[in-house]
Coordinates of C-alpha atoms in Angstrom, one line a residue:
Chain A
M267 CA 77.3 112.4 84.8
N268 CA 76.1 108.8 83.9
I269 CA 78.1 107.0 86.6
A270 CA 78.6 102.7 87.2
V271 CA 80.1 101.7 90.4
V272 CA 81.0 98.1 90.8
V273 CA 80.4 96.9 94.4
R274 CA 81.9 93.3 95.8
Q275 CA 81.2 91.1 98.8
V276 CA 84.3 90.2 100.3
P277 CA 84.9 87.7 103.4
D278 CA 84.9 89.3 106.6
L279 CA 87.8 88.7 108.0
I280 CA 87.0 89.2 111.7
E281 CA 86.2 85.5 111.3
P282 CA 89.0 83.2 110.7
L283 CA 89.0 82.0 107.1
E284 CA 88.3 78.1 106.6
I285 CA 90.2 76.3 103.8
A286 CA 88.0 73.7 101.8
P287 CA 89.3 69.9 102.0
S288 CA 90.7 70.5 98.5
G289 CA 93.3 72.9 100.1
T290 CA 92.8 75.1 97.2
E291 CA 89.8 77.3 97.9
F292 CA 88.0 78.6 101.0
D293 CA 85.2 76.8 102.6
F294 CA 82.5 79.7 102.6
G295 CA 79.8 77.7 104.3
S296 CA 80.6 79.8 107.7
A297 CA 81.8 82.8 106.3
S298 CA 80.4 86.0 106.9
F299 CA 80.4 88.8 104.3
L300 CA 80.6 92.6 103.9
L301 CA 81.0 95.3 101.2
N302 CA 84.5 95.6 100.0
E303 CA 86.0 98.8 101.9
S304 CA 87.4 100.4 98.6
D305 CA 83.9 99.8 97.0
D306 CA 82.1 101.5 99.3
H307 CA 84.7 104.5 98.9
A308 CA 83.8 104.3 95.2
L309 CA 80.0 104.6 95.7
E310 CA 80.6 107.4 98.2
Q311 CA 82.5 109.1 95.2
A312 CA 79.8 108.6 93.0
L313 CA 77.2 110.0 94.8
L314 CA 79.5 112.9 95.8
L315 CA 80.0 113.7 92.3
K316 CA 76.2 113.2 91.2
E317 CA 75.3 115.7 94.2
A318 CA 77.8 118.0 93.0
H319 CA 77.3 117.9 89.3
G320 CA 74.1 116.2 88.9
G321 CA 73.9 112.7 86.7
H322 CA 72.8 109.0 87.7
V323 CA 74.3 106.3 89.5
T324 CA 74.0 102.9 88.9
V325 CA 75.5 100.1 90.9
V326 CA 76.3 96.8 89.9
A327 CA 77.2 93.6 91.7
L328 CA 77.3 89.8 91.4
D329 CA 74.9 88.1 93.4
F330 CA 76.6 86.9 96.3
G331 CA 76.9 86.8 99.6
D332 CA 75.0 89.3 101.6
V333 CA 74.7 91.5 98.3
D334 CA 71.4 92.8 98.8
N335 CA 71.8 94.0 102.0
T336 CA 74.4 95.9 100.4
L337 CA 72.5 96.9 97.1
Y338 CA 69.7 98.0 99.4
T339 CA 72.0 100.4 101.4
A340 CA 73.0 101.8 98.1
A341 CA 69.9 102.7 97.4
A342 CA 69.2 104.3 100.6
K343 CA 72.4 106.3 100.2
G344 CA 71.2 107.6 96.8
A345 CA 72.0 105.1 94.3
D346 CA 69.4 105.4 91.4
R347 CA 69.2 102.0 89.6
I348 CA 70.6 98.6 90.9
V349 CA 71.5 95.7 88.4
K350 CA 72.5 92.3 89.9
I351 CA 74.0 89.8 87.8
A352 CA 72.3 86.6 88.1
R353 CA 74.7 83.9 89.3
D354 CA 74.6 80.9 91.4
D355 CA 78.3 80.2 92.2
A356 CA 81.1 82.5 93.7
P357 CA 82.6 85.2 92.1
P358 CA 85.3 84.1 89.3
P359 CA 88.9 85.4 89.6
P360 CA 89.0 88.8 89.0
R361 CA 89.9 89.2 84.9
A362 CA 86.9 86.9 84.3
A363 CA 84.8 88.6 87.0
A364 CA 85.4 91.6 84.9
V365 CA 83.7 90.3 81.6
L366 CA 80.8 89.9 83.6
Y367 CA 80.7 93.4 85.0
A368 CA 81.5 94.7 81.5
E369 CA 78.3 92.8 79.9
A370 CA 76.0 94.1 82.5
I371 CA 77.7 97.8 82.4
K372 CA 77.8 98.3 78.5
P373 CA 74.0 98.9 78.1
I374 CA 74.5 101.5 80.6
A375 CA 76.9 103.7 78.7
P376 CA 78.3 105.0 81.3
E377 CA 80.8 108.1 81.3
L378 CA 82.6 106.8 84.4
V379 CA 83.0 103.6 85.8
L380 CA 84.3 103.6 89.4
V381 CA 85.5 100.3 91.0
G382 CA 87.4 99.4 94.1
V383 CA 90.7 99.4 93.6
Q384 CA 91.6 96.3 95.3
A385 CA 89.8 93.6 97.1
H386 CA 91.5 91.6 99.9
D387 CA 90.5 88.2 98.6
E388 CA 92.3 88.9 95.2
L389 CA 95.4 87.0 93.6
D390 CA 95.6 88.1 90.1
G391 CA 95.0 91.8 90.0
G392 CA 92.2 93.9 90.8
V393 CA 88.7 93.8 88.7
A394 CA 89.2 97.5 87.8
P395 CA 91.8 97.7 85.3
F396 CA 90.7 94.3 83.9
L397 CA 87.2 95.8 83.5
A398 CA 88.9 98.9 81.9
A399 CA 90.2 96.3 79.2
A400 CA 87.0 94.9 78.5
L401 CA 85.0 98.0 78.2
G402 CA 87.9 99.6 75.8
M403 CA 88.1 102.4 78.5
P404 CA 91.3 103.7 79.8
Y405 CA 92.2 103.2 83.5
V406 CA 94.0 104.6 86.4
G407 CA 93.9 103.3 90.0
V408 CA 94.7 104.1 93.5
I409 CA 92.7 107.2 93.3
R410 CA 92.1 109.4 96.1
G411 CA 89.6 111.8 95.1
V412 CA 87.8 112.8 91.8
A413 CA 86.9 116.3 90.8
V414 CA 85.3 117.4 87.3
G415 CA 88.1 119.0 85.7
A416 CA 88.3 122.5 83.7
E417 CA 88.5 120.3 80.7
P418 CA 85.5 119.4 78.9
G419 CA 84.9 115.6 78.8
A420 CA 87.2 115.1 81.6
V421 CA 87.9 114.7 85.3
A422 CA 90.9 115.5 87.6
A423 CA 91.5 112.3 89.4
F424 CA 93.9 112.1 92.5
K425 CA 96.7 109.2 92.2
E426 CA 98.2 108.6 95.5
F427 CA 101.9 108.4 95.9
P428 CA 103.9 107.6 99.0
G429 CA 104.8 110.2 101.3
A430 CA 101.3 111.7 101.2
V431 CA 102.1 113.1 97.8
M432 CA 99.2 113.0 94.9
A433 CA 99.4 113.5 91.3
R434 CA 96.8 115.2 89.6
M435 CA 95.7 112.9 86.5
N436 CA 93.6 114.5 83.5
V437 CA 91.4 111.5 82.5
K438 CA 89.4 111.9 79.4
L439 CA 85.5 110.1 79.5
P440 CA 84.7 107.5 79.2
A441 CA 87.3 106.3 81.7
V442 CA 87.4 103.7 84.5
L443 CA 88.8 104.6 87.7
G444 CA 90.2 102.3 90.6
I445 CA 89.1 104.1 93.9
L446 CA 91.5 103.5 97.0
G447 CA 89.6 106.5 99.0
A448 CA 86.9 109.1 98.3
D449 CA 86.6 112.8 99.2
Q450 CA 84.5 111.9 102.0
P451 CA 84.0 108.9 104.4
P452 CA 81.4 106.8 103.0
R453 CA 78.1 108.2 104.5
Y454 CA 76.2 106.7 107.2
V455 CA 72.7 105.7 106.5
P456 CA 70.0 104.8 108.9
V457 CA 68.5 101.6 109.1
S458 CA 64.9 103.1 108.5
R459 CA 66.0 104.5 105.4
I460 CA 67.5 101.0 104.1
R461 CA 64.3 99.5 105.3
G462 CA 62.5 102.0 103.4
A463 CA 64.8 101.3 100.2
M464 CA 63.6 97.2 100.9
K465 CA 60.4 98.3 100.1
T466 CA 60.5 100.7 97.3
T467 CA 63.5 99.3 95.4
Q468 CA 63.7 97.3 92.0
F469 CA 66.6 95.2 91.4
E470 CA 67.2 94.8 87.8
E471 CA 68.3 91.4 86.9
S472 CA 71.3 90.8 84.3
A473 CA 72.1 87.4 83.1
A474 CA 75.7 86.5 83.4
A475 CA 77.4 86.7 80.0
A476 CA 79.5 83.4 79.0
V477 CA 83.4 83.3 80.6
S478 CA 86.1 81.9 79.4
S479 CA 86.9 79.6 82.4
E480 CA 90.6 78.9 81.2
P481 CA 92.7 80.1 84.4
L482 CA 96.1 81.7 83.5
T483 CA 97.2 80.4 87.0
A484 CA 96.4 77.6 89.2
I485 CA 96.3 77.4 93.3
A486 CA 98.4 74.6 94.3
R487 CA 97.4 75.2 98.3
L488 CA 95.9 77.6 100.2
Y489 CA 97.6 78.0 103.6
P490 CA 97.9 80.6 106.9
P491 CA 101.3 82.3 106.8
A492 CA 104.3 80.8 108.8
A493 CA 104.9 82.5 112.5
G494 CA 107.8 84.3 112.0
S495 CA 109.1 85.5 115.1
R496 CA 106.1 86.0 117.2
A497 CA 105.4 88.8 119.6
E498 CA 106.2 87.9 123.1
M499 CA 102.9 88.2 124.7
L500 CA 102.2 90.3 127.8
S501 CA 99.2 88.9 129.6
G502 CA 97.4 89.9 132.7
S503 CA 95.0 92.6 133.3
E504 CA 95.0 96.1 131.5
T505 CA 97.1 97.4 134.5
E506 CA 99.6 94.7 134.7
I507 CA 100.1 95.1 130.9
A508 CA 100.7 98.6 131.3
S509 CA 103.2 98.2 134.0
R510 CA 105.0 95.9 132.1
I511 CA 105.1 98.0 129.0
V512 CA 106.5 100.9 131.1
D513 CA 109.3 98.4 132.4
I514 CA 110.3 97.5 128.8
L515 CA 110.5 101.2 127.9
A516 CA 112.5 102.2 131.2
Q517 CA 115.0 99.2 130.3
K518 CA 115.4 100.9 126.4
G519 CA 115.9 104.4 127.8
L520 CA 112.4 105.6 126.3
V521 CA 110.7 106.6 129.6
K522 CA 112.9 108.0 132.7
Chain B
M4 CA 111.2 78.2 76.5
A5 CA 111.9 82.0 77.9
K6 CA 114.7 82.2 80.2
D7 CA 115.3 85.9 81.5
V8 CA 113.7 88.1 83.6
L9 CA 112.4 91.6 83.0
V10 CA 112.2 94.2 86.0
L11 CA 110.7 97.8 85.7
A12 CA 112.9 100.0 87.4
E13 CA 110.5 102.2 88.8
V14 CA 111.0 105.8 88.5
Y15 CA 109.2 108.0 91.4
R16 CA 109.9 111.8 91.4
D17 CA 113.3 111.6 90.0
A18 CA 114.5 108.9 92.2
L19 CA 114.1 104.8 91.9
A20 CA 111.8 103.3 94.0
D21 CA 113.1 101.0 97.0
V22 CA 111.8 97.8 95.7
T23 CA 113.8 98.0 92.3
W24 CA 116.6 96.4 94.3
E25 CA 114.0 93.5 95.6
L26 CA 112.6 92.8 92.5
L27 CA 116.6 92.3 90.9
A28 CA 116.8 89.8 93.5
A29 CA 113.9 88.4 92.9
G30 CA 115.0 88.2 89.3
R31 CA 118.2 86.5 90.1
T32 CA 116.5 83.7 91.7
I33 CA 114.5 83.1 88.6
A34 CA 117.6 83.8 85.9
S35 CA 120.2 81.5 87.9
A36 CA 117.5 78.9 87.6
T37 CA 116.8 79.2 83.9
G38 CA 120.1 80.1 82.8
G39 CA 118.8 83.5 81.8
Q40 CA 119.5 87.4 82.5
V41 CA 118.2 90.0 84.4
L42 CA 117.1 92.8 82.5
A43 CA 116.4 95.8 84.0
L44 CA 113.7 98.8 82.0
V45 CA 113.9 102.2 83.1
L46 CA 111.5 104.4 81.5
G47 CA 111.7 108.1 80.8
P48 CA 114.1 111.1 79.4
N49 CA 116.6 110.9 82.6
G50 CA 116.7 107.1 83.1
A51 CA 120.5 106.9 82.1
A52 CA 120.9 108.6 85.4
H53 CA 119.7 105.7 87.1
A54 CA 121.7 103.0 85.6
P55 CA 124.7 103.0 87.9
A56 CA 122.4 101.8 90.8
L57 CA 121.3 98.8 88.4
G58 CA 124.6 96.9 89.0
A59 CA 122.4 94.1 90.0
A60 CA 121.1 93.6 86.4
D61 CA 123.0 92.2 83.6
R62 CA 121.5 94.5 81.1
I63 CA 120.1 97.9 81.4
M64 CA 117.4 99.1 79.0
V65 CA 116.5 102.8 78.5
V66 CA 113.9 103.9 76.8
D67 CA 113.9 107.8 76.3
D68 CA 110.8 109.3 75.2
P69 CA 109.1 112.7 76.3
R70 CA 105.7 110.9 76.8
L71 CA 107.6 109.4 79.6
A72 CA 108.9 111.9 81.5
D73 CA 105.9 111.9 84.2
Y74 CA 103.7 108.7 84.7
A75 CA 100.8 107.9 82.6
P76 CA 99.2 104.7 82.2
G77 CA 98.9 104.7 78.4
P78 CA 102.7 105.4 77.4
Y79 CA 104.1 103.3 80.4
V80 CA 102.0 100.5 79.5
A81 CA 102.6 100.9 75.5
A82 CA 106.7 100.9 76.2
L83 CA 106.7 97.9 78.5
Q84 CA 104.7 95.8 76.2
E85 CA 106.8 96.7 73.3
V86 CA 109.9 95.7 75.4
T87 CA 108.3 92.3 76.9
A88 CA 107.4 91.5 73.1
A89 CA 110.9 92.1 71.9
E90 CA 112.6 90.6 75.1
Q91 CA 110.4 87.4 75.5
P92 CA 111.1 87.1 79.0
R93 CA 109.9 84.3 81.3
A94 CA 108.8 86.8 83.9
V95 CA 108.1 90.6 84.2
L96 CA 108.6 92.0 87.7
L97 CA 107.1 95.0 89.1
G98 CA 106.6 96.0 92.5
A99 CA 103.4 96.5 94.2
T100 CA 103.4 100.5 94.2
S101 CA 100.9 102.8 93.0
I102 CA 102.2 102.4 89.2
G103 CA 102.4 98.8 89.6
W104 CA 99.0 98.4 90.4
D105 CA 98.2 100.2 86.9
V106 CA 100.6 99.0 85.0
A107 CA 100.9 95.0 85.8
P108 CA 97.3 94.4 85.2
L109 CA 97.0 96.7 82.1
L110 CA 99.5 94.6 80.3
A111 CA 98.5 91.5 81.6
A112 CA 95.1 92.3 80.0
R113 CA 96.8 93.6 76.9
I114 CA 99.0 90.3 76.4
N115 CA 96.7 87.8 78.1
A116 CA 99.6 86.9 80.6
P117 CA 98.9 85.3 83.7
L118 CA 99.2 88.0 86.7
V119 CA 100.2 87.2 90.2
T120 CA 99.9 89.8 92.9
G121 CA 101.4 90.0 96.5
C122 CA 104.3 87.9 95.7
K123 CA 107.1 86.8 98.6
E124 CA 108.6 84.0 97.0
I125 CA 109.2 82.9 93.4
Q126 CA 110.6 79.8 92.5
P127 CA 111.3 78.1 88.8
E128 CA 109.5 74.4 89.1
G129 CA 110.6 72.8 85.8
E130 CA 109.1 75.6 83.1
A131 CA 106.7 76.7 85.6
L132 CA 107.3 79.1 88.5
R133 CA 105.8 78.6 91.8
V134 CA 104.9 82.0 93.6
A135 CA 103.9 82.1 97.3
T136 CA 101.5 85.2 97.7
S137 CA 100.1 86.6 100.8
F138 CA 96.6 88.2 100.5
C139 CA 93.4 88.6 102.9
G140 CA 95.3 91.6 104.4
G141 CA 98.3 89.0 105.3
K142 CA 95.8 86.6 107.0
M143 CA 96.5 83.8 104.4
M144 CA 98.7 82.8 101.9
A145 CA 98.6 81.0 98.5
E146 CA 100.9 79.0 96.4
V147 CA 100.3 79.6 92.9
R148 CA 101.4 77.8 89.8
V149 CA 102.1 79.7 86.8
D150 CA 102.6 78.0 83.4
G151 CA 102.3 80.8 80.9
A152 CA 105.3 83.2 79.9
P153 CA 105.6 85.9 80.1
A154 CA 104.5 85.5 84.4
I155 CA 103.7 89.3 85.7
C156 CA 104.5 89.1 89.1
M157 CA 103.8 91.9 91.7
V158 CA 106.7 92.1 94.6
L159 CA 105.2 92.6 97.9
P160 CA 108.1 95.4 99.2
G161 CA 110.0 93.8 101.9
S162 CA 109.9 90.2 100.6
F163 CA 113.4 90.1 99.0
R164 CA 116.7 90.8 100.3
P165 CA 117.7 94.1 98.0
A166 CA 120.4 93.0 95.5
D167 CA 122.5 96.0 95.2
A168 CA 125.7 94.6 93.4
A169 CA 128.3 96.7 91.4
G170 CA 127.8 95.2 88.2
Q171 CA 129.4 95.8 84.3
A172 CA 126.0 96.2 82.4
K173 CA 126.0 98.8 80.2
I174 CA 123.0 101.1 78.7
E175 CA 121.3 99.9 76.2
P176 CA 119.2 102.9 74.6
R177 CA 115.9 101.4 73.3
K178 CA 114.2 102.9 70.3
L179 CA 110.3 102.1 70.1
P180 CA 109.4 101.1 66.7
S181 CA 106.8 103.9 66.9
P182 CA 105.9 106.9 69.0
L183 CA 104.4 106.7 72.1
E184 CA 100.6 108.2 72.0
P185 CA 99.9 110.7 75.0
G186 CA 96.9 108.4 75.8
A187 CA 93.8 109.3 77.5
V188 CA 94.9 110.1 81.1
R189 CA 97.4 112.5 81.4
F190 CA 100.1 113.9 84.2
D191 CA 99.1 117.2 85.5
G192 CA 101.1 118.0 88.1
W193 CA 101.9 116.6 91.9
V194 CA 99.8 117.9 94.9
L195 CA 102.2 117.9 97.7
P196 CA 101.2 117.6 101.3
E197 CA 100.2 120.9 103.6
A198 CA 103.3 121.7 105.6
G199 CA 103.0 122.5 109.2
D200 CA 101.7 119.4 110.4
V201 CA 104.0 117.4 112.5
D202 CA 106.6 115.2 110.7
I203 CA 106.0 111.6 111.9
T204 CA 109.5 110.3 109.9
Q205 CA 111.3 112.6 112.6
Q206 CA 109.6 111.3 115.9
D207 CA 111.2 108.9 118.3
V208 CA 107.9 107.9 119.8
L209 CA 104.8 107.0 117.8
V210 CA 101.4 105.8 118.8
S211 CA 99.7 104.5 115.8
V212 CA 96.1 103.7 115.8
G213 CA 94.0 101.8 113.8
R214 CA 90.3 100.5 113.2
G215 CA 90.4 99.2 116.5
I216 CA 90.5 103.0 118.1
Q217 CA 86.6 102.7 116.8
Q218 CA 85.3 106.4 116.7
K219 CA 87.0 109.7 116.3
D220 CA 86.7 111.1 119.8
N221 CA 88.7 108.1 121.1
L222 CA 91.8 109.6 119.3
E223 CA 92.0 112.0 122.4
L224 CA 93.2 108.8 124.6
A225 CA 95.7 108.1 122.1
E226 CA 97.0 111.9 122.0
N227 CA 96.9 111.6 125.7
L228 CA 99.5 108.9 125.5
A229 CA 101.5 110.1 122.9
G230 CA 101.9 113.4 125.1
A231 CA 103.0 111.7 128.4
L232 CA 105.7 109.3 126.1
G233 CA 107.0 112.6 124.2
G234 CA 105.7 111.4 120.8
A235 CA 103.1 111.8 118.2
V236 CA 100.0 110.0 117.0
C237 CA 100.1 108.5 113.5
A238 CA 97.7 105.9 111.9
S239 CA 96.7 103.3 109.4
R240 CA 95.0 103.9 106.4
P241 CA 91.1 103.2 107.7
V242 CA 91.6 106.0 110.1
I243 CA 92.8 108.2 107.3
D244 CA 90.1 107.1 104.9
Q245 CA 87.8 108.3 107.6
G246 CA 89.4 111.5 107.5
W247 CA 90.1 111.5 111.5
L248 CA 93.9 112.6 110.9
P249 CA 95.2 114.0 107.8
A250 CA 97.2 112.0 105.5
T251 CA 100.5 113.0 106.6
R252 CA 99.9 111.0 109.5
Q253 CA 99.5 107.9 107.5
V254 CA 102.2 105.4 107.7
G255 CA 102.4 102.8 104.8
K256 CA 102.8 102.1 101.8
S257 CA 100.9 104.8 100.5
G258 CA 101.8 106.9 103.7
M259 CA 105.0 107.7 105.5
T260 CA 107.8 105.2 106.2
V261 CA 108.7 105.6 109.7
K262 CA 111.6 104.4 111.5
P263 CA 111.1 105.5 115.3
K264 CA 112.8 104.1 118.6
F265 CA 109.4 103.1 119.4
Y266 CA 106.3 102.3 117.7
L267 CA 103.0 101.2 120.0
A268 CA 100.3 100.0 117.2
L269 CA 97.0 100.4 118.7
G270 CA 94.1 97.9 116.9
I271 CA 96.1 98.0 113.8
S272 CA 95.9 94.4 112.2
G273 CA 99.2 95.0 110.2
A274 CA 98.2 94.2 106.5
P275 CA 101.8 93.9 104.7
E276 CA 100.7 97.8 103.4
H277 CA 101.1 98.8 106.9
Q278 CA 104.3 96.5 107.8
E279 CA 106.0 98.3 104.6
G280 CA 105.9 101.5 106.5
M281 CA 107.2 100.6 110.2
K282 CA 108.9 97.4 110.6
G283 CA 112.1 99.2 110.6
A284 CA 111.1 100.7 114.0
D285 CA 113.7 99.7 117.0
L286 CA 111.0 98.9 119.1
I287 CA 107.6 97.4 118.1
I288 CA 104.7 96.8 120.8
A289 CA 101.5 95.5 119.0
V290 CA 98.2 95.6 120.9
N291 CA 94.9 93.7 119.4
T292 CA 92.0 91.7 120.5
D293 CA 92.5 89.2 117.5
P294 CA 95.5 87.0 118.3
Q295 CA 96.1 86.2 114.3
A296 CA 96.5 89.8 113.7
P297 CA 100.0 90.0 111.4
I298 CA 101.2 92.7 113.4
F299 CA 101.8 90.1 116.1
D300 CA 104.7 88.4 113.3
I301 CA 106.7 91.7 113.5
A302 CA 106.0 93.0 116.8
H303 CA 108.6 92.5 119.7
Y304 CA 106.0 92.7 122.1
G305 CA 102.0 92.0 122.1
A306 CA 99.0 92.4 124.2
E307 CA 95.7 91.0 123.3
V308 CA 93.4 93.6 125.0
D309 CA 91.1 96.1 123.8
V310 CA 92.8 99.1 122.9
L311 CA 90.3 101.4 124.7
D312 CA 90.8 99.8 128.0
L313 CA 94.8 99.5 127.7
L314 CA 94.9 103.4 126.7
P315 CA 94.2 105.2 129.8
A316 CA 96.1 102.8 131.9
L317 CA 99.1 102.7 129.9
T318 CA 99.1 106.9 130.2
E319 CA 98.5 106.5 133.9
A320 CA 101.2 104.3 134.5
I321 CA 103.7 106.4 131.9
E322 CA 102.7 109.8 133.9
A323 CA 103.2 107.7 137.7
K324 CA 106.9 106.5 136.2
R325 CA 107.7 110.1 135.2
G326 CA 106.2 111.3 138.4

């Protein structure tokens, strides 16, 4: 199966996010970036399908943040081709980004396109459904696990619902799936293999397509959420905090 | 300018999604300002059966088509698109649910309409809508202005006070101009969780672990504490994604909704999707090294320490108390 996977860089939320003086965008000057978690699962799902049924995995990414490291890691894990979309600016919103990914993916002619269902820095929907629209392919998202179905030319995708319930969806190919989780956790790859991939992997550069820049929404301001009724913070050593928690539980009759 | 607000009253396994009544409340806020009506749309052959619960709407439309008996993106989006085109609403409101995450962007793409996700507040401002939306795992908010109509808004569950008023709205059966096509994605059946695991929805005490637990071996520390407290261990999504605990132990939007007497959140940041499943707990104590973690916004007590340091001390203290 010929599979394309989109991977994106997102700001690491361990670091505080800085708002630019304009108040309407982030100041990424001091931010660090990492691979979007659900994209990591999309890549893992693609590699699992390839290992089980054969095929070819192409990873597609916009040139942004620490993407080279992400792409070398993908190659070390088993991706066959890496396509990097050349671009100077930060990634555009999902709908416009989807057009960029679509133009890079069309020549690959994949049977299956896997994308993380969501990235935490997106405000106007995920890339995955807009990519499906741009490619003219069907879409279903919030998928946790994909199997090659009994029907030729189709896969079974497991769509997550509340209560640990899944819907088994039969998906005719070609199609785009929004991945929430892979059948297995993303694999670990040793640094030595990543270094090896750095020496042997050639990125294929793809020119960024022209994107209509007329946004349908406008950010008036970014701001940290207002602190609601913040928790009463317990301080002291771990032993002191533990003792305080026991007192609270005892007062409520939860520990006797 | 369009005035009405269309609400997708989502049906999941023969029941209306809980967020439906929040969507009706949000819809009323908008419609009161625009002078429009709140229109509820139910898709599916049994749609009319849900109408009595939608009294907060001014009109209730039901599209009864066998293709809508079970969820599939193609027929759902096609039906919603037809009704949207006919009613020309100012806004279309959907929940940030498994179905909403498919249908809202697919509809937005088809009709080139603006889409805002993570909506917590929606207010008309002149002919525009001003939407407060949460993103970056609940660590950032954005105020978004939407001029075009219909504005497609995905509402975060827990953001609006549910509107469950009784009303006089009659059911309006809606016939689509042409039969729905099956689409390339077909529902093939439900896969239910295996029986036999602990039912975390029935526990009085839950020790819940997140990314801060760091590795699977450390789960034993949480199991020990849960044992001392007479409770069970559950987790946020990253722990389940790692395969360290079964999906039946997941708390949050796509997992279980729990309301224990005591919920101890260990190394959980508290993204809105997690809060959705546990904010009803009687007592919430959160432990996280990140002072900005959103979990501290809903916890009653908090501690800014490493969970791996606190866990043994707390287990020991509980056991000492119990003698």
